[in-house]
Coordinates of C-alpha atoms and ligand atoms in Angstrom, one line a residue:
X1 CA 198.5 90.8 92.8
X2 CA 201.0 88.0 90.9
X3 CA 203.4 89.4 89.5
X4 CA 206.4 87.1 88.2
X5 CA 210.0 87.9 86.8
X6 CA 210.2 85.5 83.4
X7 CA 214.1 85.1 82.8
X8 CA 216.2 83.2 79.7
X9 CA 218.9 81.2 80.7
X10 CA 221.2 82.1 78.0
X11 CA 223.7 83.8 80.1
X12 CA 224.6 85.7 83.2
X13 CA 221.4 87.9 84.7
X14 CA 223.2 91.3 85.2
X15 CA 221.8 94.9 86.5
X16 CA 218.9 95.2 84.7
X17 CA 217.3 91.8 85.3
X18 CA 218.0 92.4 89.0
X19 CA 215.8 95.7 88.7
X20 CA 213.4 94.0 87.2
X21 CA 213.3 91.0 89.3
X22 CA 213.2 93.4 92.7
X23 CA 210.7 95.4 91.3
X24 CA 208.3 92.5 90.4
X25 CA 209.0 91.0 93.8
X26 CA 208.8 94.4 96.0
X27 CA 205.2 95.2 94.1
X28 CA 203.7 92.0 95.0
X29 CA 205.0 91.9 98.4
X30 CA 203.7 95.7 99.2
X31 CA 200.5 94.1 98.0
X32 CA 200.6 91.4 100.1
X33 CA 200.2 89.4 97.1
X34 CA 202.6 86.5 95.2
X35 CA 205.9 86.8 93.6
X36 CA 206.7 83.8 90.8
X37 CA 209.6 82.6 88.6
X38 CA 209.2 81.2 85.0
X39 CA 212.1 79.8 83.1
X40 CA 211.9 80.8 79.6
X41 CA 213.7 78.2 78.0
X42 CA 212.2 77.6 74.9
X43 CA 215.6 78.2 72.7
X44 CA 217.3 74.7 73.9
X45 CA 219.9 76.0 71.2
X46 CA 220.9 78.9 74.1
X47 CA 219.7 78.0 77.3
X48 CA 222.4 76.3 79.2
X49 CA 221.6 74.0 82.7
X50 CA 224.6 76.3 84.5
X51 CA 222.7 79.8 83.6
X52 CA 219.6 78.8 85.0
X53 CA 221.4 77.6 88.4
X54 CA 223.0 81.0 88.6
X55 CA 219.9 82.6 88.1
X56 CA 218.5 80.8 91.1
X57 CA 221.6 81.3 93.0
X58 CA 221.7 85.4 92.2
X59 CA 218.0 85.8 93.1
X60 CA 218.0 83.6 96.2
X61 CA 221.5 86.1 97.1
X62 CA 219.4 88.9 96.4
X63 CA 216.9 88.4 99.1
X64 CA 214.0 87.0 96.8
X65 CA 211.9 84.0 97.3
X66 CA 209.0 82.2 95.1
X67 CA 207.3 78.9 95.0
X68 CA 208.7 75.7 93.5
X69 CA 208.5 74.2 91.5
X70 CA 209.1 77.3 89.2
X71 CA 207.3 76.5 85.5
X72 CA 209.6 76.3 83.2
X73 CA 208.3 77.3 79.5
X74 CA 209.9 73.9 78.0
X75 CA 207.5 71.8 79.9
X76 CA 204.8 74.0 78.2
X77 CA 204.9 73.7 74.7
X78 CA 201.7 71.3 74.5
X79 CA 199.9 74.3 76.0
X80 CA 201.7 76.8 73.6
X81 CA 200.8 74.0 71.0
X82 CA 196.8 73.8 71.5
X83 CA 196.8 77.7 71.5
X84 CA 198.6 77.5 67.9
X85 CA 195.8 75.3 67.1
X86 CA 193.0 77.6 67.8
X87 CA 194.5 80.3 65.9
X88 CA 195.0 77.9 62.9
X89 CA 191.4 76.6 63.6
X90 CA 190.2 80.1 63.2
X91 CA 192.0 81.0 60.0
X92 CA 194.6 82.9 61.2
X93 CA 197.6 81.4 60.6
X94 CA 199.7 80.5 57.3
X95 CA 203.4 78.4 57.1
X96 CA 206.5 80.5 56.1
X97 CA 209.6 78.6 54.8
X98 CA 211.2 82.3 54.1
X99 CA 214.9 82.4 55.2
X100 CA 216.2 85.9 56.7
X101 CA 217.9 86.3 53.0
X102 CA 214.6 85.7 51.6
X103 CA 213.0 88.3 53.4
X104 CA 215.5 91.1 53.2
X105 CA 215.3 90.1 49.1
X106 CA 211.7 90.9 48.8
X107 CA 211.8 93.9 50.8
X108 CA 214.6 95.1 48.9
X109 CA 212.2 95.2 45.6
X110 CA 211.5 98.7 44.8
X111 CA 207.9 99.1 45.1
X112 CA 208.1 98.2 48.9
X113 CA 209.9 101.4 49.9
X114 CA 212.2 101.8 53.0
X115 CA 212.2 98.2 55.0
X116 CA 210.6 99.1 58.7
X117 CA 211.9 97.4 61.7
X118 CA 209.2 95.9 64.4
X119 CA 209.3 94.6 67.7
X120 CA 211.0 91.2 66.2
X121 CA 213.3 93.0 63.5
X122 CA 212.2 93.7 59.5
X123 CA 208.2 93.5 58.9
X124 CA 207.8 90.5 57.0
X125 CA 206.5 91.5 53.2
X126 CA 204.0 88.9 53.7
X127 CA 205.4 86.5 51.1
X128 CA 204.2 83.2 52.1
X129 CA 200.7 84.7 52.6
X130 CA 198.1 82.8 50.9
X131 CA 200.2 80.6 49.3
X132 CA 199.3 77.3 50.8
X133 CA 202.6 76.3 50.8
X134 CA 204.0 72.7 52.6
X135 CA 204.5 72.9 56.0
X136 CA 207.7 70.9 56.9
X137 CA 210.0 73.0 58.0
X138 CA 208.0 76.1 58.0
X139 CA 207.6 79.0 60.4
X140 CA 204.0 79.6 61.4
X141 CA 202.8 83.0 61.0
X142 CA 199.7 85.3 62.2
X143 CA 198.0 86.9 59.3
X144 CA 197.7 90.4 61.3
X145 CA 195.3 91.5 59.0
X146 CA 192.8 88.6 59.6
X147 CA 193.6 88.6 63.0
X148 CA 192.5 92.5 63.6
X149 CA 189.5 91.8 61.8
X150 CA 188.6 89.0 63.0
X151 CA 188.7 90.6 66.9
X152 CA 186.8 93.7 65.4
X153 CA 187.2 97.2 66.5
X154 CA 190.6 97.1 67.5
X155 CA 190.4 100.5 69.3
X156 CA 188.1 98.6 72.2
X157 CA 191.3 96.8 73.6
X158 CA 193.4 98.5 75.8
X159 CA 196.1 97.5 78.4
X160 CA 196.4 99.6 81.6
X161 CA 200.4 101.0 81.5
X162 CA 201.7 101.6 85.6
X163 CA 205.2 102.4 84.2
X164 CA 206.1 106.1 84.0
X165 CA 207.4 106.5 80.6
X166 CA 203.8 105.3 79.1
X167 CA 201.5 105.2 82.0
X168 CA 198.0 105.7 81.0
X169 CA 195.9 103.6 78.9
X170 CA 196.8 102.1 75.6
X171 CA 194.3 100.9 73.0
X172 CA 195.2 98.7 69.7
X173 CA 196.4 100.3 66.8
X174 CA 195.3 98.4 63.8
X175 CA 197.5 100.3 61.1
X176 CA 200.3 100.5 63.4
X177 CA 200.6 96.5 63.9
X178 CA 199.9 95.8 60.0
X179 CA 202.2 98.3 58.6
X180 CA 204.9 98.4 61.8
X181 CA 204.2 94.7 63.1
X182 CA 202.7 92.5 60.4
X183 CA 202.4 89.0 60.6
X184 CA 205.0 87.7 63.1
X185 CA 206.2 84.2 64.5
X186 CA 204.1 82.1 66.4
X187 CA 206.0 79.0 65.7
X188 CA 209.6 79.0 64.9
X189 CA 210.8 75.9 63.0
X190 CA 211.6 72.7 64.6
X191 CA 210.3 74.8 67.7
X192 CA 206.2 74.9 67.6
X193 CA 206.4 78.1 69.5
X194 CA 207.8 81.6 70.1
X195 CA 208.6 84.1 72.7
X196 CA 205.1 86.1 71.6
X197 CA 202.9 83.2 72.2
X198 CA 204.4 81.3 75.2
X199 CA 204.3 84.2 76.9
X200 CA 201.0 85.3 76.2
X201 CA 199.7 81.7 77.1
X202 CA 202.2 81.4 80.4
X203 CA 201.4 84.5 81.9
X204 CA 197.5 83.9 81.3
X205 CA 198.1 79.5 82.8
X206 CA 200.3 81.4 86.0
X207 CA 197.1 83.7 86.6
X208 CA 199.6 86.8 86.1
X209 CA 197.8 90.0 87.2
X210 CA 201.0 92.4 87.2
X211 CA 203.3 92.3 84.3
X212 CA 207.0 93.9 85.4
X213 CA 209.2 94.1 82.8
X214 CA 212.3 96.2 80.8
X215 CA 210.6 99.2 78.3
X216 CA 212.3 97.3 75.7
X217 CA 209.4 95.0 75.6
X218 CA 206.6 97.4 75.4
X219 CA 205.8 98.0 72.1
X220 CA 205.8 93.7 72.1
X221 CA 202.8 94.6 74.2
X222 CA 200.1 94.8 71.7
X223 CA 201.1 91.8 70.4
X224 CA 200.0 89.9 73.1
X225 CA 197.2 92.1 73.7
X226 CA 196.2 91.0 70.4
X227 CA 196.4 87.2 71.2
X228 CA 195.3 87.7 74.1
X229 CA 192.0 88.7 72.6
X230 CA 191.8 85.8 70.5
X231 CA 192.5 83.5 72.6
X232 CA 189.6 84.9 75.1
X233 CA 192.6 85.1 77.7
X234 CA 192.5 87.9 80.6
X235 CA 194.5 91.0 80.0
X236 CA 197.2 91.8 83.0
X237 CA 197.9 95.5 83.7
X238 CA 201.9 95.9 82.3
X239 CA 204.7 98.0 84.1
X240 CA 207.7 98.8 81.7
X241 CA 210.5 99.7 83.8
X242 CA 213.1 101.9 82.7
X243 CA 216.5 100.0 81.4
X244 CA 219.8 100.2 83.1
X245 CA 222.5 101.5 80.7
X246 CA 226.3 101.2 81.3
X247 CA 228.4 104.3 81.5
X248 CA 227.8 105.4 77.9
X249 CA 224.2 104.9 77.6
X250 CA 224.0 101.8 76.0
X251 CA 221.3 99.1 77.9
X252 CA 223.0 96.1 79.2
X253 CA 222.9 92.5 77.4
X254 CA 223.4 89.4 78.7
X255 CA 227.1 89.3 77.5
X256 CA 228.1 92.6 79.1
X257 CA 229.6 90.0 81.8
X258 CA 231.1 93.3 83.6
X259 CA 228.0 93.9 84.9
X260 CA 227.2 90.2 86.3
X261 CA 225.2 89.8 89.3
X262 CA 227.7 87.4 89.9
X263 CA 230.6 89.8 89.3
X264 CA 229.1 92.2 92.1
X265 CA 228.9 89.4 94.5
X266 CA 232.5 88.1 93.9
X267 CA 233.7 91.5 94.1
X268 CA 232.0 92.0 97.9
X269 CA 229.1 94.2 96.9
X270 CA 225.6 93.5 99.6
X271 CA 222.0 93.0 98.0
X272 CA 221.8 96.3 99.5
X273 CA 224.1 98.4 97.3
X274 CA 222.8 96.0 94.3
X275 CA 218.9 98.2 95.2
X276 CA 221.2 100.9 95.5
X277 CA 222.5 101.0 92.1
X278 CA 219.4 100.1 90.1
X279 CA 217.7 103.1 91.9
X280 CA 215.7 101.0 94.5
Ligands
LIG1 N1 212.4 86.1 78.8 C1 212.4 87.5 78.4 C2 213.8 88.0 78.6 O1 214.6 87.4 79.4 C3 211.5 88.4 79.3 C4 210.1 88.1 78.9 C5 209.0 89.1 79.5 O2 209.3 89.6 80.6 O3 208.0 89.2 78.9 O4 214.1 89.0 78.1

């Protein structure tokens, strides 16, 4: 079993990454197998040098240990690059110079009914599809459509779930990512990647067998089931962990600083009552 805990350093870690993080390191260690980090730094915009020291600093004061060097998802972008490639090389993939504005104007339109929100916010109306448009500039998008038929019977890929909410297992649902997914980013601008592909491609390159991660990401899932397909890449078995919520029910974010690993620490609280809280 490798399982890995795959951070951003755009601010503080707080509860619930230290769930997830002890999770994905107990597991691995019950199975005698390997616990890693990745640094997901692609966003150079947000990622900031003294997060990503704190983050080592919080884990290491948490008890957890991995091998260095720990990859780190900006050294990885020529990877993240050739897989781009062989999704353009197979058709599947069209520039988008839509701006947000853009987007929420077309979907306004009356014929297209009530916007619906995805995994990565409004479905894109698919207006940049088939347009052969110039590429400076320009988002790069799956065509979901060509995609699912290009991998066939979408029904015949499945994902083992360990989590409780959704164990069992899950099998593509064509309509469901056209209609409730469409044709999201692989590439942002100026970037030449996304959160959807780098981590597909990372957690394939780091031999991941054990995904561990917040319920917030699952329905991202078949997303990289998806790519995962296409780019002929093993399929781990996922755990989506319940999220920690603050007093009023609301899941932490990286700015609810209140609930800082750090601020625990400062304020005298053990690794111990840390497991305690998040139910460990
Ligand atoms: N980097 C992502 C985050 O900090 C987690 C990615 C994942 O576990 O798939 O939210």
């Amino acid at each position: 079993m490798i399982t890995r805990f795959a951070p951003s350093p755009t601010g503080p870690l707080h509860l619930g990454h230290a769930y997830s993080a002890l999770l994905a390191h107990d597991m691995a260690r019950t199975e005698g197998g390997r616990f890693l980090l990745r640094i997901e730094d692609i966003d150079q915009t947000r990622t900031r040098p003294e997060w990503e020291a704190l983050i080592y600093e919080d884990l290491h004061w948490l008890g957890l240990d991995w091998p260095t060097p720990v990859m780190r998802q900006s050294d990885r972008l020529p990877a993240h690059a050739a897989a781009l490639q062989r999704l353009t090389s197979l058709g599947l993939v069209y520039p988008c110079t839509c701006s947000r504005a853009d987007i929420r104007a077309a979907l306004a339109a009356p014929q297209e009914g009530a916007p619906l929100h995805g995994p990565d916010g409004l479905v894109y109306p698919g207006t940049c599809r088939g347009q052969d448009r110039a590429a400076t500039n320009a988002a790069m998008r799956l065509d979901m459509a060509a995609a699912l038929a290009r991998i066939g019977t979408a029904a015949e890929l499945g994902f083992t779930e360990t989590g409780s909410r959704h164990r069992g297992t899950h099998v593509l649902d064509a309509g469901r990512l056209i209609k409730g997914v469409g044709d999201i980013v692989l590439a942002r601008p100026g970037l030449g990647t996304s959160y959807h592909l780098a981590v597909t491609v990372d957690d394939a390159a780091q031999g991941i067998t054990d995904v561990i991660r917040g319920e917030d990401l699952f329905d991202a899932t078949q997303i990289h089931r998806l790519l995962q397909a296409l780019l002929e890449l093993l399929t781990p078995t996922y755990h989506h962990h319940g999220l920690i919520r603050d007093a009023k029910g609301k899941r932490l974010a990286k700015r609810d600083d209140a609930r800082a690993i750090r601020k625990y620490r400062e304020d005298g609280a053990s690794p111990d009552d840390i497991r305690h809280m998040v139910g460990l």
